[in-house]
Amino acid sequence: MAALALIAKRDKKTVFFCVMFLLSIIFSLPTVLAKLPYMLDLPFISSSQPTRLLFVSCFSISVLSAFGFDYALKNRGRLFIFPFIIVGGLLAISFASLFIFNIEPQNVVVAKRNIIFPVGIFALTLAIFLLFYKVRN
């Protein structure tokens, strides 16, 4: 849904939360920009935890998803199914990669078990959206 907000809705709020998401990810991962405040020894910033910025990225992606969901509800059409195609494709690629790449057998068992929950959530969400879409029409 966040991708739908970025593609379909281009206003100041969407751009702001997209920039906040990207900056928080850049500064929370081990990049050169993330190490810069620690190298400069800035007060208060150099003693903070970079994982606290993950709250900003989670909040930003949640707001972007809400914008995309709001857009999908207001403008029913082809773009409504777009996020499901993307997420379904990513889940299919991750499941297929278990068989394509040379992964140790004990890791394949764990990976298969770990992919059950995301696929279940995806199927449940897709069923709810399709049911909601059919009831609305």
mmCIF file of N, CA and C in Angstrom:
data_model
loop_
_atom_site.group_PDB
_atom_site.id
_atom_site.type_symbol
_atom_site.label_atom_id
_atom_site.label_comp_id
_atom_site.label_asym_id
_atom_site.label_seq_id
_atom_site.Cartn_x
_atom_site.Cartn_y
_atom_site.Cartn_z
ATOM 1 N N MET A 1 0.816 -1.185 0.000
ATOM 2 C CA MET A 1 0.000 0.000 0.000
ATOM 3 C C MET A 1 0.865 1.256 0.000
ATOM 4 N N ALA A 2 2.030 1.174 0.623
ATOM 5 C CA ALA A 2 2.920 2.334 0.621
ATOM 6 C C ALA A 2 3.403 2.626 -0.793
ATOM 7 N N ALA A 3 3.645 1.575 -1.571
ATOM 8 C CA ALA A 3 4.048 1.773 -2.965
ATOM 9 C C ALA A 3 2.929 2.423 -3.759
ATOM 10 N N LEU A 4 1.699 2.071 -3.461
ATOM 11 C CA LEU A 4 0.556 2.691 -4.133
ATOM 12 C C LEU A 4 0.487 4.175 -3.807
ATOM 13 N N ALA A 5 0.768 4.534 -2.571
ATOM 14 C CA ALA A 5 0.766 5.951 -2.193
ATOM 15 C C ALA A 5 1.860 6.706 -2.926
ATOM 16 N N LEU A 6 3.029 6.082 -3.073
ATOM 17 C CA LEU A 6 4.128 6.754 -3.760
ATOM 18 C C LEU A 6 3.870 6.900 -5.247
ATOM 19 N N ILE A 7 3.187 5.926 -5.837
ATOM 20 C CA ILE A 7 2.930 5.971 -7.276
ATOM 21 C C ILE A 7 1.757 6.875 -7.602
ATOM 22 N N ALA A 8 0.678 6.754 -6.857
ATOM 23 C CA ALA A 8 -0.564 7.415 -7.239
ATOM 24 C C ALA A 8 -0.749 8.794 -6.610
ATOM 25 N N LYS A 9 -0.230 8.999 -5.433
ATOM 26 C CA LYS A 9 -0.521 10.234 -4.710
ATOM 27 C C LYS A 9 0.772 11.005 -4.493
ATOM 28 N N ARG A 10 0.904 12.136 -5.163
ATOM 29 C CA ARG A 10 2.138 12.923 -5.071
ATOM 30 C C ARG A 10 1.860 14.284 -4.439
ATOM 31 N N ASP A 11 1.621 14.318 -3.156
ATOM 32 C CA ASP A 11 1.442 15.590 -2.483
ATOM 33 C C ASP A 11 2.569 15.780 -1.470
ATOM 34 N N LYS A 12 2.535 16.893 -0.748
ATOM 35 C CA LYS A 12 3.624 17.226 0.168
ATOM 36 C C LYS A 12 3.756 16.219 1.309
ATOM 37 N N LYS A 13 2.634 15.731 1.808
ATOM 38 C CA LYS A 13 2.688 14.780 2.926
ATOM 39 C C LYS A 13 3.330 13.461 2.496
ATOM 40 N N THR A 14 2.988 12.994 1.315
ATOM 41 C CA THR A 14 3.561 11.737 0.825
ATOM 42 C C THR A 14 5.063 11.870 0.618
ATOM 43 N N VAL A 15 5.485 12.969 0.014
ATOM 44 C CA VAL A 15 6.916 13.194 -0.209
ATOM 45 C C VAL A 15 7.647 13.323 1.128
ATOM 46 N N PHE A 16 7.050 14.021 2.088
ATOM 47 C CA PHE A 16 7.671 14.188 3.403
ATOM 48 C C PHE A 16 7.904 12.840 4.081
ATOM 49 N N PHE A 17 6.880 12.002 4.122
ATOM 50 C CA PHE A 17 7.030 10.716 4.802
ATOM 51 C C PHE A 17 7.947 9.771 4.026
ATOM 52 N N CYS A 18 7.992 9.907 2.720
ATOM 53 C CA CYS A 18 8.936 9.109 1.927
ATOM 54 C C CYS A 18 10.374 9.517 2.240
ATOM 55 N N VAL A 19 10.628 10.815 2.304
ATOM 56 C CA VAL A 19 11.969 11.304 2.638
ATOM 57 C C VAL A 19 12.341 10.901 4.062
ATOM 58 N N MET A 20 11.397 11.000 4.992
ATOM 59 C CA MET A 20 11.669 10.592 6.368
ATOM 60 C C MET A 20 11.994 9.100 6.448
ATOM 61 N N PHE A 21 11.279 8.296 5.677
ATOM 62 C CA PHE A 21 11.552 6.858 5.657
ATOM 63 C C PHE A 21 12.957 6.586 5.127
ATOM 64 N N LEU A 22 13.295 7.193 4.006
ATOM 65 C CA LEU A 22 14.609 6.954 3.408
ATOM 66 C C LEU A 22 15.743 7.438 4.310
ATOM 67 N N LEU A 23 15.598 8.632 4.883
ATOM 68 C CA LEU A 23 16.646 9.151 5.764
ATOM 69 C C LEU A 23 16.804 8.305 7.027
ATOM 70 N N SER A 24 15.701 7.873 7.596
ATOM 71 C CA SER A 24 15.813 7.060 8.810
ATOM 72 C C SER A 24 16.445 5.704 8.517
ATOM 73 N N ILE A 25 16.161 5.143 7.354
ATOM 74 C CA ILE A 25 16.809 3.876 6.980
ATOM 75 C C ILE A 25 18.301 4.091 6.734
ATOM 76 N N ILE A 26 18.638 5.175 6.042
ATOM 77 C CA ILE A 26 20.052 5.456 5.763
ATOM 78 C C ILE A 26 20.834 5.660 7.058
ATOM 79 N N PHE A 27 20.252 6.387 8.020
ATOM 80 C CA PHE A 27 20.966 6.667 9.263
ATOM 81 C C PHE A 27 20.894 5.534 10.282
ATOM 82 N N SER A 28 20.019 4.569 10.102
ATOM 83 C CA SER A 28 19.965 3.464 11.061
ATOM 84 C C SER A 28 20.764 2.247 10.599
ATOM 85 N N LEU A 29 21.088 2.176 9.327
ATOM 86 C CA LEU A 29 21.913 1.081 8.820
ATOM 87 C C LEU A 29 23.383 1.494 8.826
ATOM 88 N N PRO A 30 24.304 0.547 8.788
ATOM 89 C CA PRO A 30 25.728 0.901 8.846
ATOM 90 C C PRO A 30 26.235 1.478 7.519
ATOM 91 N N THR A 31 25.957 2.738 7.288
ATOM 92 C CA THR A 31 26.429 3.436 6.096
ATOM 93 C C THR A 31 27.425 4.508 6.515
ATOM 94 N N VAL A 32 28.052 5.123 5.531
ATOM 95 C CA VAL A 32 29.016 6.186 5.815
ATOM 96 C C VAL A 32 28.308 7.370 6.469
ATOM 97 N N LEU A 33 27.125 7.697 5.980
ATOM 98 C CA LEU A 33 26.376 8.812 6.571
ATOM 99 C C LEU A 33 25.969 8.523 8.011
ATOM 100 N N ALA A 34 25.687 7.285 8.323
ATOM 101 C CA ALA A 34 25.294 6.932 9.688
ATOM 102 C C ALA A 34 26.476 7.008 10.649
ATOM 103 N N LYS A 35 27.671 6.779 10.155
ATOM 104 C CA LYS A 35 28.857 6.829 11.012
ATOM 105 C C LYS A 35 29.381 8.249 11.200
ATOM 106 N N LEU A 36 28.935 9.168 10.367
ATOM 107 C CA LEU A 36 29.432 10.541 10.412
ATOM 108 C C LEU A 36 29.190 11.236 11.758
ATOM 109 N N PRO A 37 27.996 11.179 12.361
ATOM 110 C CA PRO A 37 27.828 11.845 13.667
ATOM 111 C C PRO A 37 28.730 11.268 14.759
ATOM 112 N N TYR A 38 29.066 9.990 14.672
ATOM 113 C CA TYR A 38 29.945 9.381 15.668
ATOM 114 C C TYR A 38 31.399 9.780 15.443
ATOM 115 N N MET A 39 31.785 9.952 14.177
ATOM 116 C CA MET A 39 33.150 10.384 13.878
ATOM 117 C C MET A 39 33.361 11.852 14.250
ATOM 118 N N LEU A 40 32.329 12.677 14.099
ATOM 119 C CA LEU A 40 32.437 14.095 14.438
ATOM 120 C C LEU A 40 32.298 14.341 15.934
ATOM 121 N N ASP A 41 31.871 13.327 16.677
ATOM 122 C CA ASP A 41 31.698 13.399 18.126
ATOM 123 C C ASP A 41 30.778 14.553 18.524
ATOM 124 N N LEU A 42 29.603 14.588 17.900
ATOM 125 C CA LEU A 42 28.598 15.602 18.216
ATOM 126 C C LEU A 42 27.921 15.256 19.539
ATOM 127 N N PRO A 43 27.716 16.254 20.409
ATOM 128 C CA PRO A 43 27.069 15.943 21.687
ATOM 129 C C PRO A 43 25.632 15.476 21.494
ATOM 130 N N PHE A 44 25.188 14.578 22.318
ATOM 131 C CA PHE A 44 23.854 13.969 22.343
ATOM 132 C C PHE A 44 23.599 13.064 21.137
ATOM 133 N N ILE A 45 24.071 13.425 19.981
ATOM 134 C CA ILE A 45 23.831 12.604 18.791
ATOM 135 C C ILE A 45 24.770 11.407 18.776
ATOM 136 N N SER A 46 26.017 11.615 19.170
ATOM 137 C CA SER A 46 26.981 10.517 19.136
ATOM 138 C C SER A 46 26.712 9.477 20.219
ATOM 139 N N SER A 47 25.931 9.827 21.240
ATOM 140 C CA SER A 47 25.633 8.858 22.288
ATOM 141 C C SER A 47 24.283 8.170 22.091
ATOM 142 N N SER A 48 23.571 8.490 21.039
ATOM 143 C CA SER A 48 22.250 7.891 20.820
ATOM 144 C C SER A 48 22.367 6.572 20.065
ATOM 145 N N GLN A 49 21.323 5.792 20.135
ATOM 146 C CA GLN A 49 21.281 4.498 19.469
ATOM 147 C C GLN A 49 20.696 4.656 18.068
ATOM 148 N N PRO A 50 21.320 4.110 17.041
ATOM 149 C CA PRO A 50 20.752 4.219 15.694
ATOM 150 C C PRO A 50 19.474 3.400 15.513
ATOM 151 N N THR A 51 19.267 2.417 16.375
ATOM 152 C CA THR A 51 18.051 1.615 16.237
ATOM 153 C C THR A 51 16.802 2.386 16.637
ATOM 154 N N ARG A 52 16.966 3.474 17.361
ATOM 155 C CA ARG A 52 15.805 4.298 17.716
ATOM 156 C C ARG A 52 15.209 4.960 16.483
ATOM 157 N N LEU A 53 16.008 5.126 15.459
ATOM 158 C CA LEU A 53 15.495 5.703 14.209
ATOM 159 C C LEU A 53 14.577 4.740 13.474
ATOM 160 N N LEU A 54 14.617 3.481 13.831
ATOM 161 C CA LEU A 54 13.723 2.528 13.182
ATOM 162 C C LEU A 54 12.265 2.822 13.492
ATOM 163 N N PHE A 55 11.999 3.481 14.617
ATOM 164 C CA PHE A 55 10.630 3.907 14.905
ATOM 165 C C PHE A 55 10.149 4.882 13.836
ATOM 166 N N VAL A 56 11.008 5.802 13.435
ATOM 167 C CA VAL A 56 10.638 6.784 12.411
ATOM 168 C C VAL A 56 10.355 6.085 11.090
ATOM 169 N N SER A 57 11.165 5.099 10.740
ATOM 170 C CA SER A 57 10.929 4.396 9.478
ATOM 171 C C SER A 57 9.646 3.570 9.543
ATOM 172 N N CYS A 58 9.384 2.921 10.665
ATOM 173 C CA CYS A 58 8.132 2.153 10.804
ATOM 174 C C CYS A 58 6.918 3.067 10.771
ATOM 175 N N PHE A 59 7.004 4.194 11.447
ATOM 176 C CA PHE A 59 5.894 5.141 11.443
ATOM 177 C C PHE A 59 5.668 5.711 10.047
ATOM 178 N N SER A 60 6.750 6.056 9.354
ATOM 179 C CA SER A 60 6.623 6.633 8.011
ATOM 180 C C SER A 60 6.013 5.640 7.033
ATOM 181 N N ILE A 61 6.441 4.390 7.085
ATOM 182 C CA ILE A 61 5.887 3.398 6.166
ATOM 183 C C ILE A 61 4.437 3.093 6.522
ATOM 184 N N SER A 62 4.081 3.203 7.798
ATOM 185 C CA SER A 62 2.683 3.013 8.197
ATOM 186 C C SER A 62 1.803 4.137 7.665
ATOM 187 N N VAL A 63 2.291 5.364 7.753
ATOM 188 C CA VAL A 63 1.526 6.500 7.236
ATOM 189 C C VAL A 63 1.399 6.403 5.722
ATOM 190 N N LEU A 64 2.474 6.026 5.038
ATOM 191 C CA LEU A 64 2.408 5.868 3.583
ATOM 192 C C LEU A 64 1.434 4.759 3.196
ATOM 193 N N SER A 65 1.408 3.690 3.968
ATOM 194 C CA SER A 65 0.450 2.615 3.704
ATOM 195 C C SER A 65 -0.981 3.089 3.913
ATOM 196 N N ALA A 66 -1.187 3.911 4.922
ATOM 197 C CA ALA A 66 -2.527 4.461 5.151
ATOM 198 C C ALA A 66 -2.944 5.372 4.001
ATOM 199 N N PHE A 67 -2.009 6.169 3.485
ATOM 200 C CA PHE A 67 -2.313 7.009 2.325
ATOM 201 C C PHE A 67 -2.674 6.152 1.120
ATOM 202 N N GLY A 68 -1.930 5.070 0.899
ATOM 203 C CA GLY A 68 -2.222 4.178 -0.220
ATOM 204 C C GLY A 68 -3.552 3.475 -0.054
ATOM 205 N N PHE A 69 -3.860 3.057 1.157
ATOM 206 C CA PHE A 69 -5.143 2.401 1.423
ATOM 207 C C PHE A 69 -6.298 3.377 1.216
ATOM 208 N N ASP A 70 -6.124 4.609 1.671
ATOM 209 C CA ASP A 70 -7.149 5.633 1.475
ATOM 210 C C ASP A 70 -7.361 5.899 -0.011
ATOM 211 N N TYR A 71 -6.272 5.957 -0.763
ATOM 212 C CA TYR A 71 -6.382 6.166 -2.207
ATOM 213 C C TYR A 71 -7.089 4.986 -2.870
ATOM 214 N N ALA A 72 -6.775 3.774 -2.425
ATOM 215 C CA ALA A 72 -7.403 2.584 -3.012
ATOM 216 C C ALA A 72 -8.898 2.545 -2.719
ATOM 217 N N LEU A 73 -9.296 2.998 -1.538
ATOM 218 C CA LEU A 73 -10.720 3.014 -1.211
ATOM 219 C C LEU A 73 -11.478 4.074 -2.009
ATOM 220 N N LYS A 74 -10.847 5.208 -2.211
ATOM 221 C CA LYS A 74 -11.515 6.293 -2.939
ATOM 222 C C LYS A 74 -11.555 6.043 -4.440
ATOM 223 N N ASN A 75 -10.511 5.479 -4.980
ATOM 224 C CA ASN A 75 -10.391 5.266 -6.425
ATOM 225 C C ASN A 75 -10.306 3.777 -6.713
ATOM 226 N N ARG A 76 -11.447 3.139 -6.759
ATOM 227 C CA ARG A 76 -11.451 1.703 -7.046
ATOM 228 C C ARG A 76 -11.151 1.497 -8.521
ATOM 229 N N GLY A 77 -10.225 0.633 -8.788
ATOM 230 C CA GLY A 77 -9.852 0.371 -10.169
ATOM 231 C C GLY A 77 -8.678 -0.576 -10.238
ATOM 232 N N ARG A 78 -7.890 -0.432 -11.297
ATOM 233 C CA ARG A 78 -6.758 -1.332 -11.499
ATOM 234 C C ARG A 78 -5.691 -1.165 -10.432
ATOM 235 N N LEU A 79 -5.512 0.042 -9.912
ATOM 236 C CA LEU A 79 -4.464 0.264 -8.924
ATOM 237 C C LEU A 79 -4.762 -0.411 -7.589
ATOM 238 N N PHE A 80 -6.006 -0.831 -7.381
ATOM 239 C CA PHE A 80 -6.373 -1.479 -6.123
ATOM 240 C C PHE A 80 -5.648 -2.811 -5.960
ATOM 241 N N ILE A 81 -5.445 -3.536 -7.034
ATOM 242 C CA ILE A 81 -4.818 -4.857 -6.969
ATOM 243 C C ILE A 81 -3.290 -4.767 -7.087
ATOM 244 N N PHE A 82 -2.767 -3.603 -7.433
ATOM 245 C CA PHE A 82 -1.332 -3.409 -7.656
ATOM 246 C C PHE A 82 -0.471 -3.815 -6.457
ATOM 247 N N PRO A 83 -0.771 -3.391 -5.224
ATOM 248 C CA PRO A 83 0.070 -3.811 -4.094
ATOM 249 C C PRO A 83 0.064 -5.319 -3.863
ATOM 250 N N PHE A 84 -1.067 -5.963 -4.132
ATOM 251 C CA PHE A 84 -1.135 -7.407 -3.943
ATOM 252 C C PHE A 84 -0.269 -8.138 -4.964
ATOM 253 N N ILE A 85 -0.191 -7.611 -6.168
ATOM 254 C CA ILE A 85 0.670 -8.217 -7.186
ATOM 255 C C ILE A 85 2.130 -8.096 -6.770
ATOM 256 N N ILE A 86 2.517 -6.936 -6.258
ATOM 257 C CA ILE A 86 3.907 -6.731 -5.838
ATOM 258 C C ILE A 86 4.264 -7.645 -4.665
ATOM 259 N N VAL A 87 3.444 -7.653 -3.635
ATOM 260 C CA VAL A 87 3.743 -8.472 -2.450
ATOM 261 C C VAL A 87 3.691 -9.957 -2.789
ATOM 262 N N GLY A 88 2.696 -10.370 -3.574
ATOM 263 C CA GLY A 88 2.611 -11.770 -3.989
ATOM 264 C C GLY A 88 3.812 -12.190 -4.815
ATOM 265 N N GLY A 89 4.265 -11.309 -5.693
ATOM 266 C CA GLY A 89 5.451 -11.599 -6.495
ATOM 267 C C GLY A 89 6.699 -11.728 -5.641
ATOM 268 N N LEU A 90 6.851 -10.842 -4.661
ATOM 269 C CA LEU A 90 8.011 -10.926 -3.769
ATOM 270 C C LEU A 90 7.992 -12.198 -2.926
ATOM 271 N N LEU A 91 6.812 -12.584 -2.462
ATOM 272 C CA LEU A 91 6.714 -13.838 -1.707
ATOM 273 C C LEU A 91 7.007 -15.044 -2.591
ATOM 274 N N ALA A 92 6.534 -15.014 -3.830
ATOM 275 C CA ALA A 92 6.806 -16.119 -4.757
ATOM 276 C C ALA A 92 8.295 -16.204 -5.083
ATOM 277 N N ILE A 93 8.935 -15.058 -5.276
ATOM 278 C CA ILE A 93 10.376 -15.050 -5.561
ATOM 279 C C ILE A 93 11.157 -15.573 -4.357
ATOM 280 N N SER A 94 10.769 -15.159 -3.147
ATOM 281 C CA SER A 94 11.491 -15.638 -1.965
ATOM 282 C C SER A 94 11.294 -17.137 -1.762
ATOM 283 N N PHE A 95 10.104 -17.640 -2.061
ATOM 284 C CA PHE A 95 9.873 -19.079 -1.935
ATOM 285 C C PHE A 95 10.626 -19.847 -3.019
ATOM 286 N N ALA A 96 10.642 -19.331 -4.242
ATOM 287 C CA ALA A 96 11.351 -20.002 -5.333
ATOM 288 C C ALA A 96 12.858 -19.985 -5.113
ATOM 289 N N SER A 97 13.361 -18.951 -4.442
ATOM 290 C CA SER A 97 14.801 -18.880 -4.203
ATOM 291 C C SER A 97 15.282 -19.984 -3.268
ATOM 292 N N LEU A 98 14.367 -20.570 -2.496
ATOM 293 C CA LEU A 98 14.754 -21.688 -1.635
ATOM 294 C C LEU A 98 15.195 -22.894 -2.451
ATOM 295 N N PHE A 99 14.626 -23.045 -3.641
ATOM 296 C CA PHE A 99 14.936 -24.202 -4.473
ATOM 297 C C PHE A 99 15.989 -23.892 -5.532
ATOM 298 N N ILE A 100 16.124 -22.632 -5.902
ATOM 299 C CA ILE A 100 17.061 -22.254 -6.964
ATOM 300 C C ILE A 100 18.489 -22.195 -6.439
ATOM 301 N N PHE A 101 18.681 -21.525 -5.309
ATOM 302 C CA PHE A 101 20.027 -21.346 -4.780
ATOM 303 C C PHE A 101 20.437 -22.552 -3.946
ATOM 304 N N ASN A 102 21.725 -22.744 -3.834
ATOM 305 C CA ASN A 102 22.278 -23.876 -3.101
ATOM 306 C C ASN A 102 22.281 -23.546 -1.605
ATOM 307 N N ILE A 103 21.222 -23.958 -0.925
ATOM 308 C CA ILE A 103 21.072 -23.690 0.502
ATOM 309 C C ILE A 103 21.135 -25.025 1.239
ATOM 310 N N GLU A 104 21.763 -25.011 2.400
ATOM 311 C CA GLU A 104 21.882 -26.238 3.184
ATOM 312 C C GLU A 104 20.499 -26.746 3.587
ATOM 313 N N PRO A 105 20.313 -28.076 3.633
ATOM 314 C CA PRO A 105 18.981 -28.648 3.898
ATOM 315 C C PRO A 105 18.343 -28.201 5.212
ATOM 316 N N GLN A 106 19.135 -28.079 6.287
ATOM 317 C CA GLN A 106 18.533 -27.654 7.549
ATOM 318 C C GLN A 106 18.073 -26.199 7.482
ATOM 319 N N ASN A 107 18.749 -25.373 6.680
ATOM 320 C CA ASN A 107 18.323 -23.986 6.523
ATOM 321 C C ASN A 107 17.071 -23.881 5.653
ATOM 322 N N VAL A 108 16.909 -24.796 4.698
ATOM 323 C CA VAL A 108 15.711 -24.792 3.853
ATOM 324 C C VAL A 108 14.479 -25.099 4.693
ATOM 325 N N VAL A 109 14.616 -26.034 5.627
ATOM 326 C CA VAL A 109 13.484 -26.382 6.496
ATOM 327 C C VAL A 109 13.072 -25.171 7.331
ATOM 328 N N VAL A 110 14.041 -24.463 7.887
ATOM 329 C CA VAL A 110 13.747 -23.277 8.695
ATOM 330 C C VAL A 110 13.144 -22.177 7.826
ATOM 331 N N ALA A 111 13.684 -21.983 6.630
ATOM 332 C CA ALA A 111 13.170 -20.940 5.738
ATOM 333 C C ALA A 111 11.742 -21.237 5.297
ATOM 334 N N LYS A 112 11.451 -22.501 5.021
ATOM 335 C CA LYS A 112 10.076 -22.865 4.648
ATOM 336 C C LYS A 112 9.118 -22.612 5.802
ATOM 337 N N ARG A 113 9.565 -22.943 7.000
ATOM 338 C CA ARG A 113 8.713 -22.720 8.167
ATOM 339 C C ARG A 113 8.520 -21.221 8.425
ATOM 340 N N ASN A 114 9.544 -20.416 8.159
ATOM 341 C CA ASN A 114 9.452 -18.976 8.392
ATOM 342 C C ASN A 114 8.630 -18.257 7.334
ATOM 343 N N ILE A 115 8.431 -18.848 6.179
ATOM 344 C CA ILE A 115 7.663 -18.184 5.130
ATOM 345 C C ILE A 115 6.167 -18.464 5.264
ATOM 346 N N ILE A 116 5.788 -19.397 6.120
ATOM 347 C CA ILE A 116 4.366 -19.736 6.291
ATOM 348 C C ILE A 116 3.581 -18.551 6.843
ATOM 349 N N PHE A 117 4.103 -17.863 7.842
ATOM 350 C CA PHE A 117 3.377 -16.744 8.449
ATOM 351 C C PHE A 117 3.156 -15.589 7.468
ATOM 352 N N PRO A 118 4.182 -15.111 6.732
ATOM 353 C CA PRO A 118 3.919 -14.028 5.775
ATOM 354 C C PRO A 118 2.940 -14.425 4.677
ATOM 355 N N VAL A 119 3.014 -15.663 4.210
ATOM 356 C CA VAL A 119 2.073 -16.109 3.177
ATOM 357 C C VAL A 119 0.659 -16.174 3.749
ATOM 358 N N GLY A 120 0.523 -16.623 4.982
ATOM 359 C CA GLY A 120 -0.797 -16.660 5.617
ATOM 360 C C GLY A 120 -1.382 -15.273 5.811
ATOM 361 N N ILE A 121 -0.575 -14.338 6.267
ATOM 362 C CA ILE A 121 -1.040 -12.954 6.429
ATOM 363 C C ILE A 121 -1.415 -12.361 5.082
ATOM 364 N N PHE A 122 -0.614 -12.630 4.054
ATOM 365 C CA PHE A 122 -0.916 -12.134 2.713
ATOM 366 C C PHE A 122 -2.234 -12.710 2.208
ATOM 367 N N ALA A 123 -2.432 -14.010 2.376
ATOM 368 C CA ALA A 123 -3.672 -14.641 1.903
ATOM 369 C C ALA A 123 -4.886 -14.116 2.665
ATOM 370 N N LEU A 124 -4.750 -13.945 3.973
ATOM 371 C CA LEU A 124 -5.853 -13.413 4.769
ATOM 372 C C LEU A 124 -6.188 -11.976 4.364
ATOM 373 N N THR A 125 -5.177 -11.155 4.183
ATOM 374 C CA THR A 125 -5.400 -9.767 3.764
ATOM 375 C C THR A 125 -6.021 -9.707 2.385
ATOM 376 N N LEU A 126 -5.545 -10.534 1.475
ATOM 377 C CA LEU A 126 -6.109 -10.563 0.125
ATOM 378 C C LEU A 126 -7.567 -10.997 0.161
ATOM 379 N N ALA A 127 -7.882 -11.996 0.969
ATOM 380 C CA ALA A 127 -9.272 -12.452 1.075
ATOM 381 C C ALA A 127 -10.172 -11.369 1.658
ATOM 382 N N ILE A 128 -9.695 -10.666 2.671
ATOM 383 C CA ILE A 128 -10.492 -9.591 3.271
ATOM 384 C C ILE A 128 -10.713 -8.464 2.273
ATOM 385 N N PHE A 129 -9.673 -8.081 1.545
ATOM 386 C CA PHE A 129 -9.818 -7.008 0.563
ATOM 387 C C PHE A 129 -10.753 -7.406 -0.568
ATOM 388 N N LEU A 130 -10.631 -8.636 -1.048
ATOM 389 C CA LEU A 130 -11.522 -9.073 -2.127
ATOM 390 C C LEU A 130 -12.963 -9.166 -1.646
ATOM 391 N N LEU A 131 -13.165 -9.640 -0.422
ATOM 392 C CA LEU A 131 -14.512 -9.681 0.137
ATOM 393 C C LEU A 131 -15.079 -8.270 0.297
ATOM 394 N N PHE A 132 -14.269 -7.366 0.805
ATOM 395 C CA PHE A 132 -14.688 -5.975 0.963
ATOM 396 C C PHE A 132 -14.992 -5.341 -0.389
ATOM 397 N N TYR A 133 -14.176 -5.663 -1.374
ATOM 398 C CA TYR A 133 -14.354 -5.107 -2.715
ATOM 399 C C TYR A 133 -15.643 -5.631 -3.350
ATOM 400 N N LYS A 134 -15.950 -6.916 -3.156
ATOM 401 C CA LYS A 134 -17.182 -7.501 -3.714
ATOM 402 C C LYS A 134 -18.425 -6.953 -3.015
ATOM 403 N N VAL A 135 -18.358 -6.783 -1.701
ATOM 404 C CA VAL A 135 -19.503 -6.262 -0.955
ATOM 405 C C VAL A 135 -19.775 -4.810 -1.340
ATOM 406 N N ARG A 136 -18.727 -4.064 -1.565
ATOM 407 C CA ARG A 136 -18.868 -2.654 -1.911
ATOM 408 C C ARG A 136 -19.469 -2.454 -3.294
ATOM 409 N N ASN A 137 -19.226 -3.372 -4.208
ATOM 410 C CA ASN A 137 -19.762 -3.249 -5.571
ATOM 411 C C ASN A 137 -21.053 -3.926 -5.621
#
